[in-house]
C-alpha cells in the first residue's frame, strides 16, 4: 500500500551548511495496517509524514503509494492525491479559524464536491462520537487545545481515506480523551480497511497498534 524506498532528506542550514534529517530510510505499510512511530523530538517524524503525504519532496529516494511513485508528481497532482487518498492530522491542527467545528470537520467533503447537507450529517455523526456535539457551531478559535485536536482527527477521518497520517494526535489530550480518540480512529480504520501511520510519544496507547516503529539516526527500526 505504502512504501518508502531509500529516502534521504536534507535541509539547508544557512548558505552553505546542510543537515541530513533522514538517511536511507525504508518503510512498508500494508493495507489496513495500524502502525505507530516513536522517536525523540527533532528526529524527523513530521518531516517523514510530510514526504509521505506529498507536502514536501525527499532529497532522494521514492515514496510509492499503491505501486505508483508519487515523488515525481507536481504539486497540483500531489494535492489531488491527498484529497483522494489521504487524511492528515497535523501536529498543530491547521484548522480554519473562521469556520465552525462542524464546517471544519466537513471541509474535505465539501472540497470534493459532496452535497452540503449530506456532508453536514456525516460530520455531525463524527462530532458526536468525539463528544464535540455541544461545540458544532463554535468558531474553532474558541475551542480548547484538546477540542481542536479532536476536530482535526474527525476532519482527517471524514472522507474514509486509504491512509491516515496522524502527527501526535493525543499530545493535548488527557488519558480519557486520548483513549476515546485513538479507539475511534483505530475502529474506523479497521472497519474501512484504512491504513494508519501515527506519530506518538504516548506509551500507554502503543499496545493498540499492529506494529510500533522507532525513528532514530535518520532511519527506522
Ligand atoms: N523546513 C525546514 N528547514 C530546515 N530545517 C528543518 C525544517 N523542518 C524541519 N527541520 C529540522 O529537521 C529536524 C526534524 O524536524 P521534525 O519537525 O521532522 O522533527 P520531529 O521528529 O517531528 O520533532 P517533534 O517530536 O519535536 O515534533 C529538526 O532538527 C528541525 O529543526
Ligand atoms: Mg513533529
Short mmCIF file of N, CA and C in Angstrom, two decimals, residues 48-207:
data_model
loop_
_atom_site.label_atom_id
_atom_site.label_comp_id
_atom_site.label_asym_id
_atom_site.label_seq_id
_atom_site.Cartn_x
_atom_site.Cartn_y
_atom_site.Cartn_z
N UNK A 48 9.05 13.14 7.85
CA UNK A 48 8.67 11.91 7.15
C UNK A 48 7.20 11.95 6.72
N UNK A 49 6.30 12.36 7.63
CA UNK A 49 4.88 12.43 7.27
C UNK A 49 4.67 13.40 6.10
N UNK A 50 5.40 14.52 6.11
CA UNK A 50 5.26 15.49 5.01
C UNK A 50 5.70 14.90 3.67
N UNK A 51 6.69 14.01 3.70
CA UNK A 51 7.14 13.38 2.45
C UNK A 51 6.12 12.35 1.97
N UNK A 52 5.56 11.59 2.91
CA UNK A 52 4.58 10.57 2.53
C UNK A 52 3.31 11.21 1.95
N UNK A 53 2.93 12.36 2.51
CA UNK A 53 1.70 13.00 2.04
C UNK A 53 1.95 13.89 0.83
N UNK A 54 3.20 13.99 0.40
CA UNK A 54 3.50 14.83 -0.77
C UNK A 54 3.44 16.31 -0.47
N UNK A 55 3.53 16.68 0.80
CA UNK A 55 3.61 18.10 1.14
C UNK A 55 5.02 18.62 0.94
N UNK A 56 5.97 17.69 0.85
CA UNK A 56 7.37 18.05 0.60
C UNK A 56 8.01 16.92 -0.21
N UNK A 57 9.13 17.20 -0.84
CA UNK A 57 9.82 16.21 -1.65
C UNK A 57 11.08 15.71 -0.93
N UNK A 58 11.39 14.40 -1.06
CA UNK A 58 12.66 13.93 -0.49
C UNK A 58 13.83 14.46 -1.32
N UNK A 59 15.03 14.49 -0.73
CA UNK A 59 16.23 14.87 -1.47
C UNK A 59 16.60 13.75 -2.44
N UNK A 60 16.39 12.50 -1.99
CA UNK A 60 16.48 11.37 -2.92
C UNK A 60 15.65 10.23 -2.34
N UNK A 61 15.41 9.22 -3.17
CA UNK A 61 14.56 8.11 -2.76
C UNK A 61 13.13 8.33 -3.24
N UNK A 62 12.30 7.29 -3.10
CA UNK A 62 10.93 7.36 -3.62
C UNK A 62 9.89 7.01 -2.58
N UNK A 63 8.77 7.71 -2.66
CA UNK A 63 7.57 7.31 -1.93
C UNK A 63 6.65 6.64 -2.94
N UNK A 64 6.22 5.42 -2.62
CA UNK A 64 5.39 4.66 -3.55
C UNK A 64 4.05 4.39 -2.87
N UNK A 65 2.98 4.76 -3.55
CA UNK A 65 1.63 4.56 -2.98
C UNK A 65 0.85 3.72 -3.96
N UNK A 66 0.38 2.56 -3.52
CA UNK A 66 -0.32 1.61 -4.39
C UNK A 66 0.44 1.40 -5.69
N UNK A 67 1.71 1.04 -5.55
CA UNK A 67 2.59 0.70 -6.68
C UNK A 67 2.86 1.86 -7.63
N UNK A 68 2.55 3.07 -7.23
CA UNK A 68 2.80 4.22 -8.10
C UNK A 68 3.75 5.19 -7.36
N UNK A 69 4.82 5.57 -8.04
CA UNK A 69 5.76 6.52 -7.43
C UNK A 69 5.11 7.90 -7.40
N UNK A 70 4.99 8.48 -6.21
CA UNK A 70 4.37 9.81 -6.14
C UNK A 70 5.40 10.93 -6.12
N UNK A 71 6.65 10.55 -5.86
CA UNK A 71 7.71 11.53 -5.69
C UNK A 71 7.94 12.38 -6.94
N UNK A 72 7.60 11.83 -8.12
CA UNK A 72 7.85 12.61 -9.34
C UNK A 72 6.63 13.40 -9.81
N UNK A 73 5.60 13.48 -8.95
CA UNK A 73 4.41 14.25 -9.34
C UNK A 73 4.59 15.73 -8.98
N UNK A 74 3.90 16.60 -9.71
CA UNK A 74 3.99 18.03 -9.38
C UNK A 74 3.03 18.37 -8.24
N UNK A 75 3.11 19.61 -7.75
CA UNK A 75 2.36 19.94 -6.53
C UNK A 75 0.83 19.87 -6.73
N UNK A 76 0.34 20.16 -7.92
CA UNK A 76 -1.12 20.07 -8.08
C UNK A 76 -1.57 18.61 -8.17
N UNK A 77 -0.74 17.75 -8.79
CA UNK A 77 -1.07 16.31 -8.79
C UNK A 77 -1.05 15.77 -7.36
N UNK A 78 -0.07 16.27 -6.57
CA UNK A 78 0.03 15.79 -5.19
C UNK A 78 -1.14 16.27 -4.33
N UNK A 79 -1.64 17.45 -4.62
CA UNK A 79 -2.75 17.93 -3.81
C UNK A 79 -4.02 17.12 -4.14
N UNK A 80 -4.15 16.72 -5.39
CA UNK A 80 -5.26 15.83 -5.78
C UNK A 80 -5.10 14.45 -5.13
N UNK A 81 -3.85 13.97 -5.11
CA UNK A 81 -3.54 12.68 -4.47
C UNK A 81 -3.96 12.71 -3.00
N UNK A 82 -3.62 13.79 -2.29
CA UNK A 82 -4.01 13.90 -0.88
C UNK A 82 -5.53 13.93 -0.73
N UNK A 83 -6.17 14.74 -1.58
CA UNK A 83 -7.63 14.88 -1.48
C UNK A 83 -8.33 13.52 -1.66
N UNK A 84 -7.78 12.70 -2.58
CA UNK A 84 -8.46 11.44 -2.90
C UNK A 84 -8.08 10.27 -2.00
N UNK A 85 -6.91 10.33 -1.39
CA UNK A 85 -6.42 9.11 -0.71
C UNK A 85 -6.02 9.27 0.75
N UNK A 86 -5.68 10.49 1.18
CA UNK A 86 -5.00 10.66 2.47
C UNK A 86 -5.82 11.52 3.43
N UNK A 87 -5.81 11.14 4.69
CA UNK A 87 -6.33 12.01 5.75
C UNK A 87 -5.16 12.40 6.64
N UNK A 88 -5.04 13.69 6.93
CA UNK A 88 -3.88 14.13 7.71
C UNK A 88 -4.34 14.80 9.00
N UNK A 89 -3.76 14.33 10.13
CA UNK A 89 -3.94 15.04 11.40
C UNK A 89 -2.63 15.76 11.67
N UNK A 90 -2.62 17.09 11.55
CA UNK A 90 -1.39 17.86 11.71
C UNK A 90 -1.04 18.02 13.18
N UNK A 91 0.27 18.12 13.45
CA UNK A 91 0.75 18.27 14.83
C UNK A 91 0.16 19.54 15.45
N UNK A 92 0.03 20.59 14.64
CA UNK A 92 -0.51 21.85 15.17
C UNK A 92 -1.87 22.18 14.54
N UNK A 93 -2.63 21.12 14.28
CA UNK A 93 -4.06 21.15 13.88
C UNK A 93 -4.34 21.70 12.49
N UNK A 94 -3.84 22.93 12.17
CA UNK A 94 -4.16 23.57 10.88
C UNK A 94 -5.66 23.63 10.61
N UNK A 95 -6.43 24.05 11.60
CA UNK A 95 -7.87 24.24 11.38
C UNK A 95 -8.10 25.61 10.74
N UNK A 96 -9.28 25.78 10.14
CA UNK A 96 -9.61 27.07 9.52
C UNK A 96 -10.37 27.89 10.58
N UNK A 97 -9.70 28.91 11.11
CA UNK A 97 -10.23 29.64 12.26
C UNK A 97 -11.60 30.28 12.04
N UNK A 98 -11.86 30.73 10.82
CA UNK A 98 -13.12 31.44 10.57
C UNK A 98 -14.31 30.49 10.47
N UNK A 99 -14.04 29.20 10.41
CA UNK A 99 -15.15 28.24 10.27
C UNK A 99 -15.48 27.61 11.62
N UNK A 100 -16.69 27.06 11.71
CA UNK A 100 -17.11 26.39 12.95
C UNK A 100 -16.50 24.99 13.02
N UNK A 101 -16.70 24.37 14.18
CA UNK A 101 -16.29 22.98 14.38
C UNK A 101 -16.84 22.09 13.27
N UNK A 102 -18.15 22.15 13.05
CA UNK A 102 -18.78 21.26 12.07
C UNK A 102 -18.27 21.56 10.66
N UNK A 103 -18.13 22.83 10.33
CA UNK A 103 -17.63 23.19 8.99
C UNK A 103 -16.21 22.69 8.77
N UNK A 104 -15.37 22.79 9.81
CA UNK A 104 -14.01 22.27 9.68
C UNK A 104 -14.02 20.76 9.45
N UNK A 105 -14.84 20.05 10.20
CA UNK A 105 -14.88 18.59 10.07
C UNK A 105 -15.34 18.21 8.65
N UNK A 106 -16.29 18.94 8.11
CA UNK A 106 -16.89 18.59 6.81
C UNK A 106 -16.10 19.09 5.61
N UNK A 107 -15.14 19.97 5.86
CA UNK A 107 -14.46 20.65 4.75
C UNK A 107 -13.92 19.71 3.65
N UNK A 108 -13.26 18.59 4.02
CA UNK A 108 -12.75 17.73 2.94
C UNK A 108 -13.87 17.19 2.03
N UNK A 109 -15.05 16.98 2.58
CA UNK A 109 -16.17 16.50 1.75
C UNK A 109 -16.66 17.61 0.83
N UNK A 110 -16.74 18.82 1.38
CA UNK A 110 -17.22 19.96 0.58
C UNK A 110 -16.24 20.21 -0.59
N UNK A 111 -14.93 20.13 -0.28
CA UNK A 111 -13.91 20.33 -1.33
C UNK A 111 -14.06 19.27 -2.42
N UNK A 112 -14.46 18.07 -2.01
CA UNK A 112 -14.68 17.01 -3.00
C UNK A 112 -15.96 17.21 -3.80
N UNK A 113 -16.76 18.20 -3.40
CA UNK A 113 -17.98 18.49 -4.14
C UNK A 113 -19.21 17.75 -3.65
N UNK A 114 -19.10 17.16 -2.45
CA UNK A 114 -20.27 16.43 -1.93
C UNK A 114 -21.38 17.40 -1.51
N UNK A 115 -22.61 16.97 -1.65
CA UNK A 115 -23.78 17.72 -1.22
C UNK A 115 -23.61 18.19 0.23
N UNK A 116 -23.92 19.50 0.49
CA UNK A 116 -23.58 20.09 1.78
C UNK A 116 -24.37 19.47 2.94
N UNK A 117 -25.66 19.21 2.74
CA UNK A 117 -26.43 18.71 3.89
C UNK A 117 -26.03 17.27 4.23
N UNK A 118 -25.68 16.50 3.18
CA UNK A 118 -25.19 15.14 3.42
C UNK A 118 -23.86 15.19 4.18
N UNK A 119 -22.99 16.11 3.74
CA UNK A 119 -21.69 16.28 4.41
C UNK A 119 -21.90 16.65 5.87
N UNK A 120 -22.83 17.58 6.12
CA UNK A 120 -23.08 18.04 7.49
C UNK A 120 -23.60 16.89 8.36
N UNK A 121 -24.44 16.03 7.80
CA UNK A 121 -24.98 14.96 8.65
C UNK A 121 -23.88 13.93 8.96
N UNK A 122 -22.98 13.67 8.00
CA UNK A 122 -21.84 12.79 8.30
C UNK A 122 -20.93 13.43 9.35
N UNK A 123 -20.72 14.73 9.21
CA UNK A 123 -19.86 15.46 10.15
C UNK A 123 -20.43 15.43 11.56
N UNK A 124 -21.73 15.55 11.64
CA UNK A 124 -22.40 15.55 12.94
C UNK A 124 -22.20 14.22 13.66
N UNK A 125 -22.27 13.14 12.89
CA UNK A 125 -22.04 11.81 13.47
C UNK A 125 -20.65 11.70 14.09
N UNK A 126 -19.65 12.17 13.35
CA UNK A 126 -18.28 12.11 13.85
C UNK A 126 -18.10 13.04 15.05
N UNK A 127 -18.71 14.24 14.97
CA UNK A 127 -18.61 15.20 16.09
C UNK A 127 -19.19 14.56 17.34
N UNK A 128 -20.28 13.83 17.19
CA UNK A 128 -20.92 13.18 18.34
C UNK A 128 -20.01 12.09 18.90
N UNK A 129 -19.39 11.30 18.02
CA UNK A 129 -18.55 10.22 18.56
C UNK A 129 -17.29 10.77 19.23
N UNK A 130 -16.91 11.99 18.91
CA UNK A 130 -15.78 12.62 19.61
C UNK A 130 -16.23 13.57 20.71
N UNK A 131 -17.51 13.47 21.10
CA UNK A 131 -18.06 14.30 22.17
C UNK A 131 -17.85 15.80 21.90
N UNK A 132 -18.09 16.16 20.66
CA UNK A 132 -17.98 17.57 20.27
C UNK A 132 -19.35 18.14 19.90
N UNK A 133 -20.41 17.37 20.15
CA UNK A 133 -21.73 17.78 19.64
C UNK A 133 -22.21 19.11 20.22
N UNK A 134 -21.76 19.44 21.46
CA UNK A 134 -22.20 20.72 22.02
C UNK A 134 -21.40 21.90 21.44
N UNK A 135 -20.38 21.59 20.64
CA UNK A 135 -19.49 22.64 20.13
C UNK A 135 -19.58 22.82 18.61
N UNK A 136 -20.56 22.16 17.97
CA UNK A 136 -20.52 22.14 16.49
C UNK A 136 -20.63 23.52 15.86
N UNK A 137 -21.30 24.46 16.52
CA UNK A 137 -21.45 25.79 15.91
C UNK A 137 -20.45 26.82 16.44
N UNK A 138 -19.50 26.36 17.28
CA UNK A 138 -18.46 27.26 17.78
C UNK A 138 -17.42 27.53 16.70
N UNK A 139 -16.97 28.80 16.57
CA UNK A 139 -15.78 29.02 15.74
C UNK A 139 -14.61 28.26 16.39
N UNK A 140 -13.78 27.63 15.57
CA UNK A 140 -12.77 26.76 16.19
C UNK A 140 -11.72 27.51 17.00
N UNK A 141 -11.56 28.83 16.75
CA UNK A 141 -10.54 29.51 17.57
C UNK A 141 -10.96 29.64 19.02
N UNK A 142 -12.25 29.35 19.32
CA UNK A 142 -12.70 29.40 20.72
C UNK A 142 -12.62 28.03 21.41
N UNK A 143 -12.16 27.01 20.69
CA UNK A 143 -12.09 25.68 21.30
C UNK A 143 -10.83 25.53 22.16
N UNK A 144 -10.88 24.59 23.11
CA UNK A 144 -9.67 24.27 23.87
C UNK A 144 -8.72 23.48 22.97
N UNK A 145 -7.47 23.33 23.40
CA UNK A 145 -6.49 22.58 22.61
C UNK A 145 -6.94 21.15 22.35
N UNK A 146 -7.51 20.52 23.38
CA UNK A 146 -7.97 19.14 23.23
C UNK A 146 -9.16 19.02 22.28
N UNK A 147 -10.05 20.01 22.36
CA UNK A 147 -11.21 20.00 21.44
C UNK A 147 -10.75 20.21 20.00
N UNK A 148 -9.81 21.16 19.81
CA UNK A 148 -9.29 21.42 18.46
C UNK A 148 -8.60 20.17 17.91
N UNK A 149 -7.92 19.45 18.80
CA UNK A 149 -7.26 18.23 18.37
C UNK A 149 -8.27 17.19 17.89
N UNK A 150 -9.38 17.08 18.61
CA UNK A 150 -10.43 16.12 18.20
C UNK A 150 -11.06 16.52 16.88
N UNK A 151 -11.23 17.84 16.67
CA UNK A 151 -11.77 18.31 15.38
C UNK A 151 -10.81 17.91 14.25
N UNK A 152 -9.51 18.05 14.50
CA UNK A 152 -8.56 17.75 13.42
C UNK A 152 -8.54 16.25 13.12
N UNK A 153 -8.77 15.41 14.12
CA UNK A 153 -8.83 13.96 13.86
C UNK A 153 -10.11 13.64 13.08
N UNK A 154 -11.22 14.23 13.49
CA UNK A 154 -12.50 13.98 12.79
C UNK A 154 -12.40 14.41 11.33
N UNK A 155 -11.77 15.55 11.09
CA UNK A 155 -11.62 16.06 9.72
C UNK A 155 -10.80 15.10 8.85
N UNK A 156 -9.77 14.48 9.46
CA UNK A 156 -8.93 13.55 8.70
C UNK A 156 -9.68 12.26 8.36
N UNK A 157 -10.67 11.91 9.20
CA UNK A 157 -11.37 10.63 9.01
C UNK A 157 -12.56 10.72 8.08
N UNK A 158 -13.10 11.93 7.87
CA UNK A 158 -14.45 12.03 7.30
C UNK A 158 -14.58 11.50 5.88
N UNK A 159 -13.48 11.51 5.13
CA UNK A 159 -13.58 11.02 3.75
C UNK A 159 -13.34 9.51 3.62
N UNK A 160 -13.16 8.82 4.75
CA UNK A 160 -12.75 7.41 4.71
C UNK A 160 -11.56 7.21 3.79
N UNK A 161 -10.44 7.88 4.07
CA UNK A 161 -9.29 7.80 3.16
C UNK A 161 -8.63 6.43 3.19
N UNK A 162 -7.74 6.17 2.23
CA UNK A 162 -7.00 4.89 2.21
C UNK A 162 -5.94 4.86 3.30
N UNK A 163 -5.40 6.04 3.62
CA UNK A 163 -4.31 6.12 4.60
C UNK A 163 -4.52 7.37 5.46
N UNK A 164 -4.44 7.19 6.78
CA UNK A 164 -4.48 8.34 7.68
C UNK A 164 -3.08 8.51 8.28
N UNK A 165 -2.56 9.74 8.16
CA UNK A 165 -1.28 10.10 8.77
C UNK A 165 -1.60 11.02 9.93
N UNK A 166 -1.15 10.65 11.13
CA UNK A 166 -1.53 11.45 12.30
C UNK A 166 -0.27 11.79 13.09
N UNK A 167 -0.07 13.09 13.33
CA UNK A 167 1.15 13.57 13.99
C UNK A 167 0.82 13.94 15.44
N UNK A 168 1.14 13.05 16.34
CA UNK A 168 0.86 13.25 17.77
C UNK A 168 -0.58 13.70 18.03
N UNK A 169 -1.56 12.90 17.64
CA UNK A 169 -2.95 13.33 17.76
C UNK A 169 -3.48 13.29 19.19
N UNK A 170 -2.68 12.83 20.14
CA UNK A 170 -3.14 12.83 21.53
C UNK A 170 -2.28 13.74 22.41
N UNK A 171 -1.41 14.52 21.80
CA UNK A 171 -0.48 15.36 22.56
C UNK A 171 -1.14 16.34 23.52
N UNK A 172 -2.36 16.78 23.20
CA UNK A 172 -3.05 17.76 24.04
C UNK A 172 -4.21 17.15 24.83
N UNK A 173 -4.28 15.83 24.86
CA UNK A 173 -5.47 15.21 25.47
C UNK A 173 -5.14 14.52 26.79
N UNK A 174 -6.10 14.55 27.73
CA UNK A 174 -5.97 13.75 28.95
C UNK A 174 -6.16 12.28 28.56
N UNK A 175 -5.89 11.37 29.50
CA UNK A 175 -5.85 9.96 29.09
C UNK A 175 -7.23 9.45 28.67
N UNK A 176 -8.31 9.97 29.25
CA UNK A 176 -9.65 9.54 28.84
C UNK A 176 -9.91 9.94 27.39
N UNK A 177 -9.63 11.20 27.06
CA UNK A 177 -9.86 11.67 25.69
C UNK A 177 -8.87 11.06 24.71
N UNK A 178 -7.64 10.82 25.17
CA UNK A 178 -6.65 10.17 24.29
C UNK A 178 -7.17 8.79 23.88
N UNK A 179 -7.69 8.05 24.85
CA UNK A 179 -8.21 6.72 24.53
C UNK A 179 -9.44 6.79 23.63
N UNK A 180 -10.31 7.77 23.91
CA UNK A 180 -11.51 7.96 23.09
C UNK A 180 -11.12 8.19 21.62
N UNK A 181 -10.17 9.10 21.41
CA UNK A 181 -9.76 9.45 20.05
C UNK A 181 -9.06 8.28 19.36
N UNK A 182 -8.13 7.66 20.07
CA UNK A 182 -7.37 6.56 19.45
C UNK A 182 -8.29 5.38 19.16
N UNK A 183 -9.18 5.04 20.09
CA UNK A 183 -10.07 3.90 19.86
C UNK A 183 -10.98 4.17 18.67
N UNK A 184 -11.50 5.40 18.59
CA UNK A 184 -12.40 5.75 17.49
C UNK A 184 -11.65 5.71 16.15
N UNK A 185 -10.44 6.24 16.16
CA UNK A 185 -9.60 6.25 14.95
C UNK A 185 -9.30 4.81 14.51
N UNK A 186 -8.86 3.98 15.45
CA UNK A 186 -8.49 2.61 15.09
C UNK A 186 -9.72 1.80 14.67
N UNK A 187 -10.84 1.99 15.38
CA UNK A 187 -12.06 1.26 15.00
C UNK A 187 -12.48 1.59 13.57
N UNK A 188 -12.45 2.87 13.25
CA UNK A 188 -12.86 3.27 11.89
C UNK A 188 -11.88 2.72 10.85
N UNK A 189 -10.58 2.75 11.18
CA UNK A 189 -9.59 2.20 10.24
C UNK A 189 -9.83 0.72 10.01
N UNK A 190 -10.09 -0.03 11.10
CA UNK A 190 -10.33 -1.48 10.97
C UNK A 190 -11.58 -1.73 10.14
N UNK A 191 -12.63 -0.94 10.40
CA UNK A 191 -13.90 -1.13 9.70
C UNK A 191 -13.74 -0.88 8.19
N UNK A 192 -12.96 0.12 7.83
CA UNK A 192 -12.84 0.51 6.41
C UNK A 192 -11.58 -0.02 5.73
N UNK A 193 -10.80 -0.83 6.47
CA UNK A 193 -9.53 -1.31 5.93
C UNK A 193 -8.59 -0.15 5.55
N UNK A 194 -8.65 0.91 6.35
CA UNK A 194 -7.78 2.07 6.18
C UNK A 194 -6.46 1.82 6.90
N UNK A 195 -5.36 2.21 6.27
CA UNK A 195 -4.07 2.11 6.96
C UNK A 195 -3.89 3.36 7.83
N UNK A 196 -3.21 3.17 8.96
CA UNK A 196 -2.96 4.28 9.88
C UNK A 196 -1.48 4.33 10.22
N UNK A 197 -0.88 5.51 10.06
CA UNK A 197 0.52 5.71 10.46
C UNK A 197 0.53 6.89 11.41
N UNK A 198 0.81 6.63 12.68
CA UNK A 198 0.56 7.62 13.73
C UNK A 198 1.80 7.86 14.58
N UNK A 199 2.21 9.12 14.64
CA UNK A 199 3.35 9.50 15.47
C UNK A 199 2.87 9.73 16.89
N UNK A 200 3.55 9.15 17.85
CA UNK A 200 3.14 9.37 19.25
C UNK A 200 4.29 9.23 20.23
N UNK A 201 4.16 9.96 21.34
CA UNK A 201 5.07 9.77 22.47
C UNK A 201 4.33 9.08 23.62
N UNK A 202 3.07 8.76 23.37
CA UNK A 202 2.20 8.25 24.43
C UNK A 202 2.32 6.73 24.56
N UNK A 203 3.15 6.29 25.52
CA UNK A 203 3.44 4.85 25.68
C UNK A 203 2.18 4.04 25.96
N UNK A 204 1.20 4.67 26.61
CA UNK A 204 0.05 3.88 27.08
C UNK A 204 -0.88 3.45 25.94
N UNK A 205 -0.72 4.02 24.74
CA UNK A 205 -1.60 3.60 23.64
C UNK A 205 -0.92 2.62 22.68
N UNK A 206 0.38 2.35 22.90
CA UNK A 206 1.14 1.59 21.89
C UNK A 206 0.63 0.16 21.71
N UNK A 207 0.06 -0.41 22.78
CA UNK A 207 -0.40 -1.80 22.67
C UNK A 207 -1.58 -1.95 21.71
#
